[in-house]
Amino acid sequence: MMLKVLKYSFSDLIRSRWSYVYLAFYLVLGFVLLFLNENLSKAVITLMNIVVVLTPMIGTIFGIMYFYNSREFTELLLAQPIRRRTIFLGQYLGVALSLSLSLILGLGIPFTIYGITQSGQIWDFATLLISGTFLTFIFSGLSIYIGLLNSNKIKGFGYAILIWLFFAVIYDGIFLISLIVFDDYPLDKFTLFASFFNPIDLSRIMILLKLDISALLGYTGALFQKFFGTGQGLIVAFIMLLLWVAGPMLLMVKKSTKKDF
Amino acid sequence: MRLSIVIILLFFINHIGNTSVWNICPSCQLKSLEEALDRAEPMDTIRVQKGLYECVDIEINKPVVIIGDEGAVIDGLEKGYVLKILSDSVTISGLKIINAGKSYTKDFAAIYVYRANHFTLSNLEIINPFFGILLEKSKNGNVHHNKVYGVSQREDDSGNGIHLWHCSNVIIEQNEVYGLRDGIYLEFVDDSKVMNNYTHDNIRYGLHFMFSNRDEYVENIFENNGAGVAVMFSKFILMKENTFTHNWGTASYGLLLKEIYDAEVIDNSFTENTIGIFIDGSTRINYTENLFEQNGWAVKVSGGCYTNKFFKNNFIGNSFDISYNAKMNDNTFDGNYWSDYTGYDLDKDGIGDVPYRPVKLFSYIVNKTPETIILLRSLFVDIINFSEKVSPVFTPDNLIDNQPSTFIFQ
């Protein structure tokens, strides 16, 4: 049943104009970047900045928009003998999957044409797409949860944007300031810890490590290098991202079963 | 009486006219290098044929030429020096030297040259020595086409590949050194040239200069060493067309300049080093036409650096272009290419109309609190960098490239 809801949401979104706009945006971005750079590894670095900031934002906005727009359809479904969990998870996965597909196709096509599969950067690029997908899942989940919490659209939109802004900018600001203020204390453990609680930071670090500046991170001290320089760090970061996907999803399910529509 | 004098004279003339060749091999009349050296007259040639020869502390006291055939191996039995050259005009080539001694109190070397002039050491292969080639108080020599390598793990129990102390006018070229402490080390060495060498995977430095003046090193490749090249307390050094690459690691760098005066750094390439050039207390140095690509820090400037000039360099894709730890600046950075430059060029003269500020606020922050590097390339950092660019508060406000190039220099 969930698959059916997923299919409906997915095909609904796939047919919508915005999915194509999003896809077209990535296609154009990919081609322009490669046209200007010619250098795959540099294009990957530039892309990182965009993916890490943009995918969460699009995920957030799309998630909340879709949730409010399909309210009537949701109410129709709620009247049917379907479990609430099924309905909302189906919708969520529909949004997240269609967005991820746009991302993967939109960037995958130009880079494949320019021969990423034959180059040494294939794994950097794969990490980029994987973390982009993770971010899409995390932030569309968060925004649907916010939608469930707020019936007021304006409020919901506001909170969703704020969540994105918080993780993309404000969190790093607080992080940076606390690092500077507590300069006299040993900070490496705190830094490691703090970077785990922001999915955007986490995926940024994951990509940076792939892009061979792990030694640069090593500059800060042995702990960093030991942790991020090895496969262990990558695995922990990966698990952390999975938890970040699971968290909003669980909250969403919990809220949806209790919510009074 | 008269006859004997004539005979003796004839004997000498004979020897001056044509020098003789002494062959040694396991089945020859002469079985060891020592015997051959005893019999050889000055300017003779000793040909070492294929075989294994044991040599410990052999002193070469007369000008001879020692040539090894392919497969000629000298075994030092891990006991001390192998060959000691104590005479002028000695040439050694084509030997393979194994098992030189190791010591914590003496600088044992596979080849040791002391107070000698006009020596040539070439085509030698020295495997796992303490010091490979050690030259002391010698002049006018030539060390070329040698291969010195080991499997050293620690700095304190390993020696250097090619080590010069108090020498002058020595040419070191086309050597390959790896797996030792320092690849090539020069201390109190003047007027010498280091060219076309390839030093890689050494524990400490690829090339190490101390108190050496008027030297040049050209077209060398320094790869994956603890640090590429350290030049310290020296004057009038020319560094040209070298490649510094993959010197990654905690506080590792391609080139370290400490207390250097009046040097030229021209047309070198620095790629993928944690720090491209680390400059400390160095004055009147010109950096022209170098390439800095994909380094953590392209140039890190510490205190006491005055009137350095950066001109026509390419800075491409470095995490940080320039890092300063002070607010004062006496160095110029005009006329370089910066890949991070975002200005425009309306009159199309190839010079950007807006000045470029190579020092970012974030690099200043990282200098103060190294842990903040974890925020590299995050949106917040981009925002604060931008605001600092618009109105500099923390970074030296006269550190500007007034004529940033809009194209990459070839």
XYZ file of C-alpha atoms in Angstrom:
671
model
C 0.000 0.000 0.000
C 2.800 2.348 0.885
C 4.330 1.642 -2.478
C 1.108 2.685 -4.126
C 1.017 6.010 -2.271
C 4.686 6.434 -3.088
C 3.949 5.751 -6.728
C 1.147 8.297 -6.822
C 3.200 10.991 -5.127
C 6.168 10.193 -7.266
C 4.319 10.260 -10.568
C 2.473 13.378 -9.473
C 5.787 15.115 -8.821
C 7.458 13.712 -11.875
C 4.711 15.242 -13.966
C 4.968 18.596 -12.224
C 6.806 21.452 -13.840
C 9.075 22.093 -10.882
C 10.751 18.730 -11.069
C 11.716 19.519 -14.631
C 12.894 22.983 -13.721
C 15.016 21.459 -10.979
C 16.371 18.827 -13.336
C 17.046 21.415 -16.014
C 18.830 23.609 -13.489
C 21.276 20.839 -12.595
C 21.752 19.910 -16.241
C 22.608 23.494 -17.161
C 24.800 23.867 -14.091
C 26.687 20.687 -14.885
C 27.294 21.560 -18.508
C 28.250 25.176 -17.811
C 30.667 24.168 -15.068
C 32.349 21.612 -17.272
C 32.379 23.984 -20.202
C 34.082 26.671 -18.117
C 36.436 24.398 -16.245
C 37.332 21.444 -18.452
C 38.966 20.135 -15.322
C 36.797 17.510 -13.674
C 38.314 17.741 -10.214
C 37.870 21.505 -10.076
C 34.308 21.177 -11.300
C 33.671 18.737 -8.478
C 34.953 21.251 -5.919
C 32.779 24.041 -7.293
C 29.849 21.691 -7.372
C 30.389 20.777 -3.754
C 29.697 24.332 -2.634
C 26.485 24.328 -4.619
C 25.250 20.868 -3.703
C 25.885 21.282 0.008
C 23.923 24.523 0.167
C 21.321 24.006 -2.515
C 20.054 20.457 -2.070
C 18.955 21.034 1.535
C 17.237 24.247 0.512
C 15.378 22.705 -2.413
C 14.530 19.685 -0.249
C 13.093 21.943 2.431
C 11.066 24.157 0.122
C 9.803 21.325 -2.036
C 8.890 19.190 0.952
C 6.847 21.858 2.657
C 5.277 23.046 -0.575
C 4.221 19.574 -1.579
C 2.874 18.833 1.848
C 0.607 21.890 1.859
C -0.421 21.533 -1.782
C -1.452 17.931 -1.522
C -3.466 18.488 1.611
C -6.740 17.663 -0.121
C -5.348 14.454 -1.537
C -4.010 13.594 1.895
C -7.417 14.158 3.446
C -8.962 11.935 0.826
C -6.474 9.217 1.617
C -7.053 9.624 5.341
C -10.702 8.835 4.802
C -9.677 5.465 3.355
C -8.747 2.435 5.454
C -5.014 3.072 5.097
C -2.541 3.401 7.944
C -1.396 6.934 8.500
C 2.193 5.842 8.596
C 1.801 4.482 5.110
C 0.312 7.684 3.759
C 2.950 10.052 5.073
C 5.930 7.825 4.508
C 4.710 7.247 0.991
C 4.394 10.953 0.340
C 7.746 11.685 1.920
C 9.547 9.059 -0.097
C 7.805 10.272 -3.223
C 9.142 13.788 -2.729
C 12.607 12.718 -1.662
C 13.023 10.190 -4.459
C 11.890 12.507 -7.241
C 14.210 15.257 -5.996
C 17.126 12.855 -5.690
C 16.443 11.574 -9.163
C 16.565 15.114 -10.533
C 19.867 15.667 -8.763
C 21.458 12.414 -9.883
C 20.283 12.665 -13.479
C 20.875 16.405 -13.713
C 24.488 16.147 -12.632
C 25.139 12.591 -13.734
C 24.370 13.145 -17.418
C 26.781 16.038 -18.103
C 29.569 14.505 -16.045
C 29.171 11.141 -17.738
C 29.324 12.820 -21.124
C 32.526 14.569 -20.063
C 33.952 11.206 -19.060
C 33.786 11.100 -15.256
C 33.443 7.315 -15.346
C 36.883 6.967 -16.861
C 38.560 9.527 -14.630
C 40.022 9.202 -11.169
C 37.396 11.544 -9.794
C 34.579 9.038 -10.060
C 34.558 8.365 -6.322
C 34.676 12.036 -5.408
C 31.748 12.575 -7.677
C 29.899 9.579 -6.272
C 30.422 10.896 -2.733
C 29.038 14.207 -3.896
C 25.884 12.634 -5.299
C 25.448 10.366 -2.287
C 25.697 13.216 0.196
C 23.402 15.329 -1.983
C 20.847 12.525 -1.885
C 21.223 12.190 1.867
C 20.694 15.910 2.328
C 17.592 15.818 0.151
C 16.125 13.006 2.254
C 17.026 14.666 5.537
C 15.673 18.086 4.707
C 12.488 17.027 2.929
C 11.786 14.808 5.952
C 12.348 17.717 8.318
C 10.120 20.016 6.314
C 7.249 17.511 6.132
C 7.543 17.113 9.882
C 7.317 20.877 10.238
C 4.272 20.822 7.930
C 2.633 18.273 10.195
C 3.306 20.477 13.205
C 1.923 23.648 11.644
C -1.411 23.929 9.893
C -0.676 27.567 9.200
C 1.137 27.644 5.853
C 2.978 30.888 6.454
C 4.263 29.706 9.794
C 5.213 26.336 8.331
C 7.131 27.939 5.485
C 8.853 30.271 7.897
C 9.990 27.496 10.185
C 11.139 25.326 7.290
C 13.275 28.106 5.853
C 14.592 28.847 9.327
C 15.626 25.216 9.783
C 17.556 25.352 6.547
C 19.109 28.691 7.432
C 20.053 27.362 10.839
C 21.921 24.346 9.538
C 23.421 26.068 6.513
C 24.630 29.270 8.138
C 23.735 29.966 11.754
C 25.030 26.681 13.155
C 28.443 27.267 11.577
C 28.465 30.794 12.906
C 27.846 29.648 16.463
C 30.326 26.833 15.963
C 33.022 29.196 14.721
C 32.456 31.724 17.468
C 32.550 29.088 20.194
C 35.795 27.719 18.730
C 37.340 31.170 18.854
C 36.016 31.985 22.328
C 37.174 28.691 23.866
C 40.486 28.867 22.077
C 42.446 28.134 25.264
C 40.884 24.709 25.743
C 41.585 21.536 23.815
C 38.991 21.685 21.094
C 39.509 18.750 18.801
C 36.975 16.459 20.436
C 34.409 19.205 20.647
C 34.950 20.043 16.995
C 34.522 16.460 15.959
C 31.400 16.154 18.040
C 29.846 19.415 16.922
C 30.336 18.637 13.254
C 28.301 15.458 13.707
C 25.199 17.323 14.722
C 24.830 19.183 11.480
C 24.154 17.068 8.382
C 25.324 19.852 6.085
C 28.679 20.089 7.857
C 28.939 16.342 7.894
C 28.446 15.960 4.158
C 30.749 18.892 3.478
C 33.493 17.246 5.507
C 32.880 13.912 3.822
C 33.368 15.479 0.406
C 36.380 17.521 1.535
C 38.037 14.343 2.756
C 37.468 12.739 -0.601
C 38.962 15.758 -2.316
C 42.334 15.053 -0.740
C 42.505 17.835 1.752
C 42.442 15.392 4.601
C 46.026 16.378 5.225
C 44.855 19.945 5.617
C 42.488 18.805 8.308
C 45.402 16.926 9.806
C 46.971 20.304 10.421
C 44.693 20.744 13.399
C 45.902 17.751 15.297
C 46.337 14.045 15.494
C 42.774 13.207 16.460
C 41.318 14.704 13.304
C 43.748 13.038 11.044
C 43.344 9.720 12.763
C 39.610 9.947 12.638
C 38.940 11.452 9.254
C 42.040 10.165 7.544
C 40.932 6.565 7.807
C 37.969 4.574 6.579
C 36.637 4.586 10.114
C 35.814 8.281 9.924
C 33.982 7.835 6.662
C 31.931 4.973 8.067
C 30.992 6.913 11.196
C 30.019 9.926 9.086
C 27.922 7.664 6.910
C 26.146 6.100 9.883
C 25.539 9.562 11.301
C 23.886 10.646 8.053
C 21.688 7.546 8.123
C 20.627 8.476 11.660
C 19.866 11.931 10.388
C 17.528 10.439 7.791
C 15.913 8.125 10.321
C 15.335 10.836 12.941
C 12.904 13.128 11.075
C 11.231 10.074 9.565
C 10.459 8.645 12.997
C 9.274 12.009 14.280
C 7.077 12.341 11.232
C 5.485 8.925 11.732
C 4.969 9.558 15.418
C 3.378 12.931 14.838
C 1.179 11.710 11.996
C -0.415 8.972 14.089
C -1.341 11.456 16.803
C -2.276 14.456 14.717
C -5.868 15.566 14.664
C -6.744 16.398 11.060
C 124.977 4.025 -12.447
C 124.122 6.137 -15.441
C 122.298 3.211 -16.963
C 120.169 2.686 -13.919
C 119.161 6.362 -13.892
C 118.201 6.108 -17.526
C 116.172 3.009 -16.782
C 114.422 4.690 -13.889
C 113.739 7.749 -16.009
C 112.422 5.620 -18.815
C 110.214 3.841 -16.326
C 108.715 7.139 -15.180
C 108.270 8.481 -18.695
C 106.562 5.256 -19.587
C 104.195 5.740 -16.699
C 103.415 9.342 -17.472
C 102.701 8.549 -21.089
C 100.334 5.638 -20.673
C 98.682 4.773 -17.423
C 98.007 1.142 -16.766
C 94.742 -0.600 -16.071
C 94.434 -3.006 -13.156
C 91.689 -5.560 -13.393
C 90.253 -7.150 -10.328
C 87.837 -10.042 -10.235
C 87.281 -13.074 -8.003
C 89.319 -15.304 -10.324
C 91.996 -12.751 -11.325
C 95.441 -12.347 -9.893
C 94.166 -9.311 -8.016
C 91.209 -10.297 -5.926
C 90.519 -7.210 -3.878
C 90.371 -3.485 -4.283
C 93.005 -3.095 -1.578
C 95.625 -5.067 -3.495
C 94.912 -3.136 -6.639
C 95.178 0.170 -4.797
C 98.524 -0.862 -3.314
C 99.982 -1.565 -6.708
C 98.400 1.170 -8.700
C 100.414 4.248 -9.525
C 98.819 7.699 -9.568
C 96.506 8.205 -12.541
C 96.039 4.469 -13.048
C 92.699 2.869 -13.661
C 91.278 0.028 -11.623
C 88.588 -1.966 -13.317
C 86.339 -3.870 -10.928
C 84.838 -6.805 -12.779
C 81.689 -8.645 -11.884
C 81.742 -10.122 -8.388
C 81.302 -9.440 -4.716
C 84.143 -7.619 -2.906
C 84.447 -6.997 0.788
C 85.688 -3.515 1.648
C 85.842 -1.882 5.028
C 87.441 1.552 5.571
C 89.439 1.435 2.379
C 91.488 4.582 1.966
C 92.190 5.902 -1.479
C 95.332 8.008 -1.120
C 96.304 8.498 -4.721
C 94.559 9.892 -7.750
C 93.039 6.831 -9.408
C 90.052 5.970 -11.503
C 87.908 3.114 -10.232
C 85.386 1.782 -12.677
C 82.928 -0.962 -11.884
C 81.563 -3.372 -14.463
C 77.979 -4.350 -14.317
C 77.490 -6.696 -11.383
C 80.450 -5.347 -9.417
C 79.242 -5.197 -5.832
C 81.148 -3.757 -2.874
C 80.119 -5.149 0.491
C 80.858 -2.987 3.551
C 80.016 -5.796 5.999
C 78.120 -3.240 8.098
C 81.363 -2.247 9.766
C 82.171 1.360 9.010
C 83.031 3.503 6.056
C 83.302 1.652 2.780
C 85.467 3.842 0.553
C 87.355 6.860 1.861
C 88.651 9.255 -0.736
C 91.522 11.249 0.729
C 93.296 12.288 -2.437
C 92.647 14.745 -5.255
C 91.419 13.713 -8.679
C 89.753 10.449 -7.786
C 87.010 9.097 -9.994
C 84.668 6.338 -8.939
C 81.886 5.054 -11.081
C 79.634 2.128 -11.791
C 79.866 0.397 -8.409
C 77.067 -1.009 -6.361
C 77.694 -0.571 -2.652
C 75.815 -2.515 -0.020
C 75.982 -2.943 3.751
C 77.700 0.282 4.760
C 78.056 0.599 8.530
C 75.636 2.353 10.851
C 76.563 4.210 14.001
C 75.099 6.603 16.494
C 78.410 8.299 17.136
C 80.139 8.374 13.749
C 78.945 9.528 10.384
C 79.690 6.336 8.513
C 79.222 6.680 4.795
C 79.337 4.426 1.786
C 81.578 6.950 0.089
C 83.447 9.470 2.183
C 85.411 12.275 0.587
C 87.692 14.378 2.743
C 89.802 17.359 1.682
C 89.790 16.259 -1.916
C 89.699 18.259 -5.138
C 88.441 17.380 -8.595
C 86.636 14.190 -7.652
C 83.941 12.535 -9.709
C 81.401 10.106 -8.316
C 79.043 8.744 -10.894
C 76.709 5.895 -11.742
C 76.912 4.463 -8.245
C 74.127 2.531 -6.654
C 74.192 2.732 -2.886
C 71.709 0.565 -1.072
C 70.557 1.174 2.471
C 73.533 3.167 3.771
C 73.768 5.319 6.867
C 75.112 8.260 4.897
C 75.264 7.598 1.171
C 77.856 10.034 -0.126
C 79.513 12.253 2.453
C 81.733 15.089 1.266
C 83.740 17.136 3.722
C 85.972 20.142 3.026
C 86.206 19.243 -0.620
C 86.103 21.339 -3.764
C 85.427 21.206 -7.477
C 83.730 17.866 -7.579
C 81.038 16.267 -9.592
C 78.424 13.878 -8.232
C 76.109 12.637 -10.928
C 73.825 9.827 -12.040
C 73.901 8.079 -8.681
C 71.095 6.249 -7.001
C 71.026 6.217 -3.220
C 68.207 4.599 -1.363
C 67.225 3.017 1.916
C 64.290 1.956 4.003
C 64.632 4.410 6.881
C 61.734 4.853 9.245
C 63.036 7.240 11.871
C 64.957 10.475 11.773
C 67.311 9.690 14.637
C 68.802 6.465 13.293
C 69.166 7.355 9.662
C 71.568 9.467 7.648
C 71.378 11.580 4.530
C 71.667 10.512 0.924
C 74.169 13.033 -0.354
C 75.687 15.161 2.381
C 78.070 18.063 1.824
C 79.851 19.905 4.579
C 82.214 22.830 4.019
C 82.472 22.281 0.309
C 82.472 24.558 -2.690
C 82.036 24.372 -6.434
C 80.424 20.968 -6.403
C 77.941 19.920 -9.034
C 75.278 17.434 -8.030
C 73.115 16.301 -10.880
C 70.819 13.544 -12.092
C 70.834 11.658 -8.806
C 67.919 9.826 -7.306
C 67.613 9.614 -3.533
C 64.828 8.045 -1.555
C 63.999 6.375 1.731
C 66.608 8.238 3.800
C 66.515 11.136 6.240
C 67.414 14.093 4.019
C 67.786 13.450 0.332
C 70.513 16.023 -0.269
C 72.019 18.081 2.534
C 74.294 21.069 2.117
C 75.896 22.805 5.040
C 78.476 25.576 4.539
C 78.526 24.840 0.843
C 79.175 27.726 -1.519
C 78.961 28.213 -5.277
C 77.494 24.808 -5.964
C 74.811 23.537 -8.256
C 72.121 20.957 -7.615
C 70.438 20.037 -10.857
C 67.968 17.514 -12.225
C 67.840 15.378 -9.127
C 64.846 13.394 -8.055
C 64.422 13.007 -4.302
C 61.322 11.405 -2.970
C 59.871 9.592 0.037
C 62.529 10.782 2.461
C 61.659 11.143 6.110
C 62.687 14.742 6.554
C 63.651 16.992 3.656
C 64.169 16.340 0.000
C 66.877 18.999 -0.042
C 68.288 20.785 2.958
C 70.393 23.931 2.811
C 72.130 25.454 5.794
C 74.551 28.395 5.837
C 75.243 27.969 2.148
C 75.636 30.945 -0.136
C 75.544 31.616 -3.875
C 74.185 28.176 -4.725
C 71.618 27.250 -7.281
C 69.252 24.394 -7.639
C 67.490 23.853 -10.883
C 65.015 21.392 -12.377
C 64.868 19.063 -9.412
C 61.796 17.115 -8.389
C 60.901 16.835 -4.709
C 58.038 14.493 -4.107
C 56.360 13.067 -1.062
C 59.108 13.958 1.413
C 58.430 14.927 5.023
C 58.976 18.411 3.677
C 60.215 19.300 0.223
C 63.107 21.691 0.620
C 64.370 23.644 3.581
C 66.625 26.576 2.853
C 67.943 28.190 5.988
C 70.389 30.960 6.873
C 71.666 31.357 3.336
C 72.215 34.189 0.878
C 72.010 34.571 -2.887
C 70.332 31.274 -3.674
C 68.758 30.671 -7.057
C 65.837 28.246 -7.096
C 64.581 27.619 -10.563
C 62.285 25.235 -12.418
C 61.931 22.782 -9.563
C 58.863 20.735 -8.850
C 57.555 20.430 -5.308
C 54.726 18.007 -5.071
C 52.736 15.876 -2.645
C 54.442 17.033 0.498
C 51.346 16.319 2.522
C 51.076 15.989 6.241
C 50.770 17.862 9.464
C 52.529 21.177 8.990
C 54.418 19.902 5.988
C 55.548 22.179 3.199
C 57.000 22.276 -0.290
C 59.613 24.901 0.430
C 60.707 26.392 3.731
C 62.644 29.621 3.653
C 64.135 30.666 6.939
C 66.493 33.620 7.276
C 67.150 33.836 3.575
C 68.331 37.003 1.902
C 68.458 38.043 -1.745
C 67.199 34.855 -3.299
C 65.340 34.239 -6.527
C 62.493 31.736 -6.745
C 61.669 31.404 -10.414
C 59.432 29.156 -12.481
C 58.928 26.452 -9.871
C 55.802 24.438 -9.539
C 54.180 23.751 -6.182
C 51.336 21.278 -6.370
C 49.388 19.502 -3.687
C 51.456 20.452 -0.672
C 49.980 21.253 2.704
C 51.928 24.529 2.533
C 53.500 25.569 -0.775
C 56.089 27.999 0.572
C 56.563 28.796 4.230
C 58.472 32.038 4.632
C 60.008 33.033 7.920
C 62.338 35.972 8.405
C 63.326 36.183 4.764
C 64.058 39.397 2.986
C 64.556 40.706 -0.557
C 63.329 37.600 -2.327
C 61.729 37.656 -5.755
C 59.109 35.058 -6.576
C 58.354 35.113 -10.267
C 56.484 32.859 -12.647
C 55.822 30.113 -10.134
C 52.793 27.898 -10.199
C 50.869 27.206 -7.000
C 48.161 24.648 -7.597
C 45.907 22.733 -5.230
C 47.896 23.450 -2.089
C 46.410 23.867 1.348
C 48.232 27.161 1.755
C 50.035 28.442 -1.320
C 52.217 30.860 0.641
C 52.346 31.187 4.388
C 54.177 34.256 5.603
C 55.477 34.326 9.135
C 57.101 37.259 10.885
C 60.037 39.388 9.766
C 59.661 39.164 6.004
C 60.446 42.393 4.203
C 60.495 43.575 0.603
C 59.608 40.250 -0.922
C 58.123 40.554 -4.386
C 55.561 38.239 -5.920
C 55.132 38.812 -9.622
C 53.594 36.820 -12.475
C 52.783 33.784 -10.355
C 49.765 31.577 -10.917
C 47.647 30.764 -7.882
C 45.155 28.108 -8.881
C 42.704 26.263 -6.680
C 44.514 26.606 -3.356
C 42.484 26.419 -0.159
C 44.261 29.581 0.949
C 46.365 31.738 -1.345
C 48.281 33.786 1.190
C 48.313 33.536 4.945
C 49.626 36.239 7.235
C 49.859 36.204 10.977
C 50.387 39.918 11.401
C 48.684 43.094 10.320
C 51.827 44.649 8.941
C 52.898 44.064 5.385
C 56.012 45.129 3.534
C 55.781 42.700 0.632
C 54.248 43.280 -2.762
C 51.889 40.983 -4.594
C 51.184 42.978 -7.732
C 50.561 41.343 -11.087
C 49.736 37.716 -10.310
C 46.995 35.442 -11.514
C 44.521 34.323 -8.815
C 41.902 31.734 -9.667
C 39.687 33.112 -6.891
C 39.673 36.582 -8.437
C 36.139 37.683 -9.211
C 36.724 41.190 -10.575
C 36.246 42.402 -14.114
C 38.380 43.875 -16.866
C 36.446 46.462 -18.829
C 39.299 47.823 -20.942
C 40.438 44.296 -21.854
C 44.101 44.913 -21.120
C 44.446 41.662 -19.197
C 44.640 43.447 -15.861
C 41.636 43.294 -13.560
C 40.099 46.683 -12.785
C 39.379 45.778 -9.172
C 42.274 44.991 -6.818
C 42.445 41.490 -5.341
C 42.910 40.722 -1.650
C 44.750 37.413 -1.363
C 44.435 37.144 2.421
C 41.032 35.984 3.499
C 39.545 36.529 6.907
C 39.157 32.797 7.338
C 42.870 32.187 6.857
C 43.475 34.714 9.626
C 41.017 32.855 11.856
C 42.584 29.483 11.091
C 45.965 30.906 12.042
C 44.615 31.846 15.448
C 42.450 28.776 16.033
C 43.568 25.854 13.880
C 40.509 23.726 14.694
C 38.287 26.101 12.754
C 39.656 24.574 9.559
C 36.798 22.101 9.853
C 34.551 24.896 8.574
C 36.533 25.248 5.353
C 34.329 26.001 2.347
C 31.164 26.330 4.390
C 28.599 28.968 3.498
C 29.134 30.930 6.692
C 32.851 31.168 6.002
C 32.144 32.388 2.472
C 29.907 35.061 3.922
C 32.441 36.360 6.438
C 35.185 36.237 3.804
C 33.017 38.333 1.564
C 32.308 40.918 4.228
C 36.009 41.143 5.068
C 36.766 41.574 1.394
C 34.388 44.515 1.218
C 35.782 46.214 4.306
C 39.002 44.762 5.726
C 39.286 44.884 9.487
C 41.514 41.993 10.512
C 43.701 41.417 7.492
C 46.498 43.799 6.423
C 44.678 46.418 4.397
C 47.636 47.210 2.149
C 48.052 43.590 1.144
C 46.514 43.945 -2.262
C 47.257 42.866 -5.775
C 46.614 46.108 -7.627
C 47.091 44.546 -11.037
C 45.623 41.050 -10.854
C 45.973 39.261 -14.154
C 42.825 37.970 -15.782
C 44.618 35.188 -17.622
C 46.900 32.367 -16.550
C 50.583 33.015 -17.248
C 52.129 30.370 -19.484
